């Protein structure tokens, strides 16, 4: 299994610091979670019901003509490679490592390239996998570029897969409204924006034929009844969406300013995190961990991803810890 952020209990054992005493900045999950209401007992007692209205609410939120609820983006990432015969697959790098891992494990030929190289070699592959905005590289793409890439792939039966797990703060940049087109697949997650990673829920947005194939592969009841109940309400809470987008953007900008103050100017970032590429990354990661602050360390390339501190006290703690690192 690949490394991911959020391994707080392991860090607590390694550094001898109780879990409750950590400031966990190792994930890109929003610290401003949607307020989950009490869940009715019926949601626990009955099998999940596909006719509960979740699909319609999600279609409205994402602007997607059709979609399929799944157990988070990870379920989609592991399933899509099983729906194609042996293919040549180009995956953005650096990026979320599970994409390349899943395609290789299913027997496909995978190349990992920076975005510019990947677009230049679209005609050399059958599938292109992008993350938009990219995690951790922060790459962003204009709509015309993405649709042109899709057109070249679709003309010969290829796919463009876009992981939009971090798109909710900038919804106008989403490709979801275009996913009726054959060969265009968008993955969405509720974990990051809504702060509900534990719900393990997300969506595949694509044409009906592909969604039917994914549904057959995944089987019934991929998202639990309690999660479906919560999602119906969270995706419909328009006032909260607007407030959360503003708050995330402001918090991310403050984080970038703080890091720059300590000579850790972000290489890239988005509303959910800031990313710093440097040969000093491992040293800074360990120095912060020794003070009970967990970041996400990457080896390829050497870099750190900083998630958002949740309040002023967390910002002050990070500020003091970074000052201590410099000393």
Short mmCIF file of C-alpha atoms in Angstrom, two decimals:
data_model
loop_
_atom_site.label_atom_id
_atom_site.label_comp_id
_atom_site.label_asym_id
_atom_site.label_seq_id
_atom_site.Cartn_x
_atom_site.Cartn_y
_atom_site.Cartn_z
CA UNK A 1 0.00 0.00 0.00
CA UNK A 2 1.17 3.51 -0.81
CA UNK A 3 1.92 6.24 1.71
CA UNK A 4 -0.73 8.89 2.40
CA UNK A 5 -1.21 11.79 4.75
CA UNK A 6 -3.18 11.38 7.94
CA UNK A 7 -1.04 8.69 9.59
CA UNK A 8 -1.33 10.52 12.89
CA UNK A 9 -1.24 7.53 15.22
CA UNK A 10 1.98 6.29 13.64
CA UNK A 11 3.54 9.73 14.04
CA UNK A 12 2.41 9.82 17.67
CA UNK A 13 4.21 6.55 18.36
CA UNK A 14 7.33 7.57 16.43
CA UNK A 15 7.78 10.91 18.20
CA UNK A 16 6.30 10.02 21.58
CA UNK A 17 3.65 12.75 21.42
CA UNK A 18 0.03 11.96 22.31
CA UNK A 19 -2.37 12.11 19.33
CA UNK A 20 -4.43 14.85 20.97
CA UNK A 21 -1.37 17.10 21.15
CA UNK A 22 -0.66 17.16 17.41
CA UNK A 23 -1.47 19.79 14.82
CA UNK A 24 -2.20 17.62 11.78
CA UNK A 25 -1.52 19.45 8.53
CA UNK A 26 -0.71 16.29 6.59
CA UNK A 27 -3.92 16.07 4.55
CA UNK A 28 -5.73 18.34 2.12
CA UNK A 29 -8.99 17.92 4.01
CA UNK A 30 -10.75 21.16 4.90
CA UNK A 31 -10.61 21.87 8.64
CA UNK A 32 -13.95 23.67 8.30
CA UNK A 33 -16.24 20.66 8.12
CA UNK A 34 -19.90 20.81 7.19
CA UNK A 35 -21.94 20.47 10.43
CA UNK A 36 -23.35 16.95 10.30
CA UNK A 37 -26.87 16.73 11.83
CA UNK A 38 -28.20 13.79 13.84
CA UNK A 39 -28.69 10.77 11.59
CA UNK A 40 -32.09 9.04 11.75
CA UNK A 41 -32.09 5.47 13.07
CA UNK A 42 -33.68 4.29 9.81
CA UNK A 43 -30.51 5.21 7.91
CA UNK A 44 -28.65 2.62 9.99
CA UNK A 45 -31.38 -0.01 10.01
CA UNK A 46 -32.21 -0.22 6.28
CA UNK A 47 -30.19 -1.06 3.22
CA UNK A 48 -29.13 2.03 1.23
CA UNK A 49 -31.82 3.06 -1.25
CA UNK A 50 -30.80 4.22 -4.73
CA UNK A 51 -34.11 6.11 -5.00
CA UNK A 52 -33.43 8.35 -1.99
CA UNK A 53 -32.77 11.48 -4.09
CA UNK A 54 -28.99 11.59 -3.60
CA UNK A 55 -28.25 11.27 -7.32
CA UNK A 56 -30.50 14.19 -8.23
CA UNK A 57 -29.02 16.44 -5.52
CA UNK A 58 -25.50 15.52 -6.63
CA UNK A 59 -26.31 16.17 -10.29
CA UNK A 60 -27.48 19.66 -9.36
CA UNK A 61 -24.41 20.35 -7.20
CA UNK A 62 -21.84 19.14 -9.73
CA UNK A 63 -23.72 20.14 -12.87
CA UNK A 64 -23.26 16.59 -14.16
CA UNK A 65 -25.81 15.05 -16.54
CA UNK A 66 -25.27 11.60 -15.00
CA UNK A 67 -23.23 10.23 -12.11
CA UNK A 68 -22.72 7.23 -9.87
CA UNK A 69 -22.19 7.40 -6.09
CA UNK A 70 -19.15 5.38 -5.02
CA UNK A 71 -17.12 4.78 -1.86
CA UNK A 72 -14.89 7.80 -2.38
CA UNK A 73 -12.61 8.67 -5.29
CA UNK A 74 -10.42 5.74 -4.30
CA UNK A 75 -13.11 3.24 -5.29
CA UNK A 76 -13.32 4.85 -8.73
CA UNK A 77 -9.54 4.98 -9.10
CA UNK A 78 -9.28 1.25 -8.45
CA UNK A 79 -12.26 0.35 -10.65
CA UNK A 80 -11.69 2.32 -13.86
CA UNK A 81 -8.54 0.40 -14.93
CA UNK A 82 -10.61 -2.80 -14.82
CA UNK A 83 -13.03 -1.44 -17.43
CA UNK A 84 -10.47 -1.26 -20.28
CA UNK A 85 -8.35 -3.80 -22.11
CA UNK A 86 -4.58 -3.33 -21.98
CA UNK A 87 -3.88 0.35 -22.67
CA UNK A 88 -1.13 2.93 -22.69
CA UNK A 89 -1.85 5.34 -19.86
CA UNK A 90 -0.31 8.76 -19.21
CA UNK A 91 -0.60 9.99 -15.63
CA UNK A 92 0.32 13.45 -14.37
CA UNK A 93 3.37 13.62 -12.10
CA UNK A 94 3.91 14.60 -9.43
CA UNK A 95 0.37 13.70 -8.46
CA UNK A 96 -1.78 11.42 -6.35
CA UNK A 97 0.18 8.16 -6.58
CA UNK A 98 -2.85 5.86 -6.42
CA UNK A 99 -3.73 6.64 -10.05
CA UNK A 100 -0.54 5.23 -11.59
CA UNK A 101 -0.49 2.42 -9.02
CA UNK A 102 -4.01 1.26 -9.91
CA UNK A 103 -3.41 1.26 -13.67
CA UNK A 104 -0.12 -0.64 -13.32
CA UNK A 105 -1.68 -3.19 -10.98
CA UNK A 106 -4.39 -3.86 -13.60
CA UNK A 107 -1.72 -4.64 -16.22
CA UNK A 108 -1.65 -1.40 -18.21
CA UNK A 109 1.47 0.34 -19.50
CA UNK A 110 1.90 3.56 -17.51
CA UNK A 111 4.07 6.60 -18.08
CA UNK A 112 4.22 9.43 -15.54
CA UNK A 113 4.89 12.88 -16.96
CA UNK A 114 4.64 16.55 -16.05
CA UNK A 115 1.53 18.22 -17.43
CA UNK A 116 3.22 19.91 -20.38
CA UNK A 117 4.85 16.67 -21.52
CA UNK A 118 1.63 14.76 -21.05
CA UNK A 119 -0.35 17.12 -23.28
CA UNK A 120 2.42 16.97 -25.88
CA UNK A 121 2.21 13.16 -25.96
CA UNK A 122 -1.56 12.73 -26.01
CA UNK A 123 -1.34 10.87 -29.32
CA UNK A 124 1.06 8.31 -27.78
CA UNK A 125 -1.40 7.06 -25.14
CA UNK A 126 -4.94 5.71 -24.89
CA UNK A 127 -5.82 7.22 -21.51
CA UNK A 128 -4.74 10.48 -19.87
CA UNK A 129 -5.20 10.89 -16.12
CA UNK A 130 -5.07 14.41 -14.72
CA UNK A 131 -5.72 15.89 -11.28
CA UNK A 132 -7.28 19.35 -11.35
CA UNK A 133 -6.20 21.23 -9.37
CA UNK A 134 -3.25 18.91 -9.06
CA UNK A 135 -2.30 17.30 -5.76
CA UNK A 136 0.34 18.19 -4.73
CA UNK A 137 1.72 20.00 -7.79
CA UNK A 138 -1.04 22.62 -7.95
CA UNK A 139 -1.31 22.51 -11.78
CA UNK A 140 -4.43 24.15 -13.21
CA UNK A 141 -5.76 23.84 -16.75
CA UNK A 142 -8.10 25.91 -18.87
CA UNK A 143 -11.28 24.34 -20.15
CA UNK A 144 -10.37 24.62 -23.83
CA UNK A 145 -7.10 22.73 -23.30
CA UNK A 146 -8.85 19.91 -21.47
CA UNK A 147 -11.64 19.58 -24.04
CA UNK A 148 -9.12 19.56 -26.89
CA UNK A 149 -7.19 16.80 -25.13
CA UNK A 150 -10.40 14.83 -24.67
CA UNK A 151 -11.38 15.24 -28.32
CA UNK A 152 -8.07 13.79 -29.53
CA UNK A 153 -8.38 10.80 -27.19
CA UNK A 154 -12.08 10.14 -27.81
CA UNK A 155 -11.60 10.15 -31.58
CA UNK A 156 -9.77 6.82 -31.23
CA UNK A 157 -11.68 5.34 -28.29
CA UNK A 158 -9.48 6.85 -25.58
CA UNK A 159 -10.36 8.34 -22.22
CA UNK A 160 -9.59 11.56 -20.39
CA UNK A 161 -9.95 11.06 -16.64
CA UNK A 162 -9.89 14.16 -14.46
CA UNK A 163 -9.72 13.80 -10.68
CA UNK A 164 -11.45 16.90 -9.30
CA UNK A 165 -11.18 16.07 -5.59
CA UNK A 166 -10.01 19.65 -4.89
CA UNK A 167 -12.30 21.44 -7.36
CA UNK A 168 -15.17 22.46 -5.03
CA UNK A 169 -13.63 25.81 -4.12
CA UNK A 170 -13.55 26.79 -7.82
CA UNK A 171 -16.59 25.02 -9.31
CA UNK A 172 -16.67 27.07 -12.52
CA UNK A 173 -13.49 25.28 -13.64
CA UNK A 174 -15.10 21.83 -13.47
CA UNK A 175 -15.54 19.52 -16.45
CA UNK A 176 -18.56 17.83 -14.88
CA UNK A 177 -21.10 19.55 -17.18
CA UNK A 178 -19.35 17.99 -20.20
CA UNK A 179 -19.31 14.38 -18.99
CA UNK A 180 -22.14 13.20 -21.24
CA UNK A 181 -19.41 13.04 -23.90
CA UNK A 182 -18.05 9.54 -24.40
CA UNK A 183 -14.55 9.08 -23.01
CA UNK A 184 -14.70 11.98 -20.54
CA UNK A 185 -14.70 10.86 -16.90
CA UNK A 186 -14.59 13.14 -13.87
CA UNK A 187 -14.09 11.96 -10.31
CA UNK A 188 -15.48 13.96 -7.40
CA UNK A 189 -15.06 13.51 -3.65
CA UNK A 190 -16.90 14.95 -0.66
CA UNK A 191 -13.98 14.31 1.68
CA UNK A 192 -11.93 17.43 1.01
CA UNK A 193 -14.41 20.32 0.70
CA UNK A 194 -17.00 19.07 3.17
CA UNK A 195 -14.40 17.79 5.63
CA UNK A 196 -16.00 14.34 5.61
CA UNK A 197 -13.20 12.03 4.49
CA UNK A 198 -14.42 9.39 6.93
CA UNK A 199 -17.71 9.07 5.04
CA UNK A 200 -15.79 7.43 2.16
CA UNK A 201 -18.10 8.85 -0.49
CA UNK A 202 -17.70 10.36 -3.92
CA UNK A 203 -19.01 10.24 -7.48
CA UNK A 204 -18.06 9.15 -10.97
CA UNK A 205 -19.40 11.58 -13.57
CA UNK A 206 -19.48 10.03 -17.05
CA UNK A 207 -21.77 8.79 -19.82
CA UNK A 208 -24.38 6.13 -19.12
CA UNK A 209 -22.47 3.26 -20.74
CA UNK A 210 -19.41 3.72 -18.58
CA UNK A 211 -21.48 4.26 -15.43
CA UNK A 212 -23.36 1.02 -16.08
CA UNK A 213 -20.05 -0.84 -16.44
CA UNK A 214 -18.73 0.67 -13.22
CA UNK A 215 -21.96 -0.16 -11.40
CA UNK A 216 -21.73 -3.80 -12.48
CA UNK A 217 -18.11 -4.01 -11.35
CA UNK A 218 -18.72 -2.34 -7.97
CA UNK A 219 -21.96 -4.09 -7.07
CA UNK A 220 -24.80 -2.76 -4.90
CA UNK A 221 -24.71 -0.49 -1.84
CA UNK A 222 -21.35 1.13 -2.47
CA UNK A 223 -22.22 4.09 -0.20
CA UNK A 224 -23.72 3.48 3.24
CA UNK A 225 -27.20 4.66 4.20
CA UNK A 226 -25.93 7.13 6.84
CA UNK A 227 -23.44 8.59 4.39
CA UNK A 228 -26.15 8.98 1.73
CA UNK A 229 -28.41 10.78 4.22
CA UNK A 230 -25.67 13.23 5.18
CA UNK A 231 -24.63 13.83 1.57
CA UNK A 232 -28.14 14.72 0.44
CA UNK A 233 -28.20 17.54 2.95
CA UNK A 234 -24.59 18.68 2.57
CA UNK A 235 -24.73 18.93 -1.23
CA UNK A 236 -27.94 20.98 -1.03
CA UNK A 237 -26.64 23.52 1.52
CA UNK A 238 -25.93 26.36 -0.93
CA UNK A 239 -25.34 29.04 1.70
CA UNK A 240 -22.71 26.92 3.44
CA UNK A 241 -20.98 26.18 0.10
CA UNK A 242 -20.48 29.88 -0.60
CA UNK A 243 -19.22 30.60 2.90
CA UNK A 244 -16.82 27.65 2.83
CA UNK A 245 -15.30 28.67 -0.51
CA UNK A 246 -14.54 32.15 0.76
CA UNK A 247 -13.09 30.84 3.99
CA UNK A 248 -10.87 28.26 2.30
CA UNK A 249 -9.43 30.75 -0.17
CA UNK A 250 -8.65 33.26 2.58
CA UNK A 251 -7.10 30.65 4.86
CA UNK A 252 -4.91 29.25 2.08
CA UNK A 253 -3.67 32.74 1.23
CA UNK A 254 -2.76 33.33 4.89
CA UNK A 255 -0.89 30.03 4.97
CA UNK A 256 1.10 30.99 1.88
CA UNK A 257 2.05 34.29 3.52
CA UNK A 258 3.14 32.57 6.72
CA UNK A 259 5.30 30.02 4.90
CA UNK A 260 6.91 32.75 2.80
CA UNK A 261 7.74 34.67 5.97
CA UNK A 262 9.85 31.69 7.07
CA UNK A 263 11.67 31.24 3.74
CA UNK A 264 9.34 28.41 2.70
CA UNK A 265 7.68 30.19 -0.21
CA UNK A 266 5.13 27.78 -1.71
CA UNK A 267 6.01 26.25 -5.06
CA UNK A 268 2.30 25.82 -5.77
CA UNK A 269 -1.00 25.43 -3.98
CA UNK A 270 -4.76 25.68 -4.06
CA UNK A 271 -7.58 26.50 -1.66
CA UNK A 272 -6.89 23.35 0.37
CA UNK A 273 -3.10 23.26 0.77
CA UNK A 274 0.27 24.80 -0.05
CA UNK A 275 3.12 22.78 -1.56
CA UNK A 276 6.83 23.50 -1.10
CA UNK A 277 9.46 21.76 -3.20
CA UNK A 278 12.96 21.78 -1.67
CA UNK A 279 15.87 19.55 -0.75
CA UNK A 280 15.28 20.78 2.80
CA UNK A 281 11.84 19.17 2.89
CA UNK A 282 12.81 16.11 4.95
CA UNK A 283 14.66 18.19 7.54
CA UNK A 284 11.78 20.62 7.97
CA UNK A 285 9.26 17.75 8.13
CA UNK A 286 11.18 16.08 10.96
CA UNK A 287 11.79 19.33 12.83
CA UNK A 288 8.09 20.16 12.76
CA UNK A 289 7.12 16.61 13.74
CA UNK A 290 9.39 16.84 16.77
CA UNK A 291 7.19 19.77 17.83
CA UNK A 292 3.95 17.88 17.20
CA UNK A 293 3.12 19.31 13.77
CA UNK A 294 2.53 16.76 11.04
CA UNK A 295 3.05 17.62 7.36
CA UNK A 296 2.95 15.43 4.26
CA UNK A 297 6.42 14.53 3.06
CA UNK A 298 7.02 13.51 -0.56
CA UNK A 299 10.18 11.83 -1.82
CA UNK A 300 9.55 12.31 -5.57
CA UNK A 301 10.20 15.19 -5.77
CA UNK A 302 11.46 16.14 -2.32
CA UNK A 303 8.68 18.39 -1.04
CA UNK A 304 6.21 19.13 1.73
CA UNK A 305 2.49 19.72 1.57
CA UNK A 306 0.94 21.89 4.28
CA UNK A 307 -2.78 21.57 4.94
CA UNK A 308 -4.77 24.47 6.38
CA UNK A 309 -4.54 25.39 10.07
CA UNK A 310 -8.05 25.56 11.44
CA UNK A 311 -7.86 28.73 13.57
CA UNK A 312 -5.64 31.55 14.82
CA UNK A 313 -4.16 29.38 17.57
CA UNK A 314 -3.09 26.79 14.99
CA UNK A 315 -1.52 29.50 12.81
CA UNK A 316 0.36 30.86 15.82
CA UNK A 317 1.62 27.40 16.71
CA UNK A 318 2.86 26.81 13.17
CA UNK A 319 4.48 30.25 13.12
CA UNK A 320 6.39 29.52 16.34
CA UNK A 321 7.41 26.06 15.20
CA UNK A 322 8.77 27.34 11.89
CA UNK A 323 10.73 30.00 13.75
CA UNK A 324 12.17 27.26 15.95
CA UNK A 325 13.12 25.26 12.83
CA UNK A 326 15.08 28.26 11.53
CA UNK A 327 16.97 28.56 14.78
#
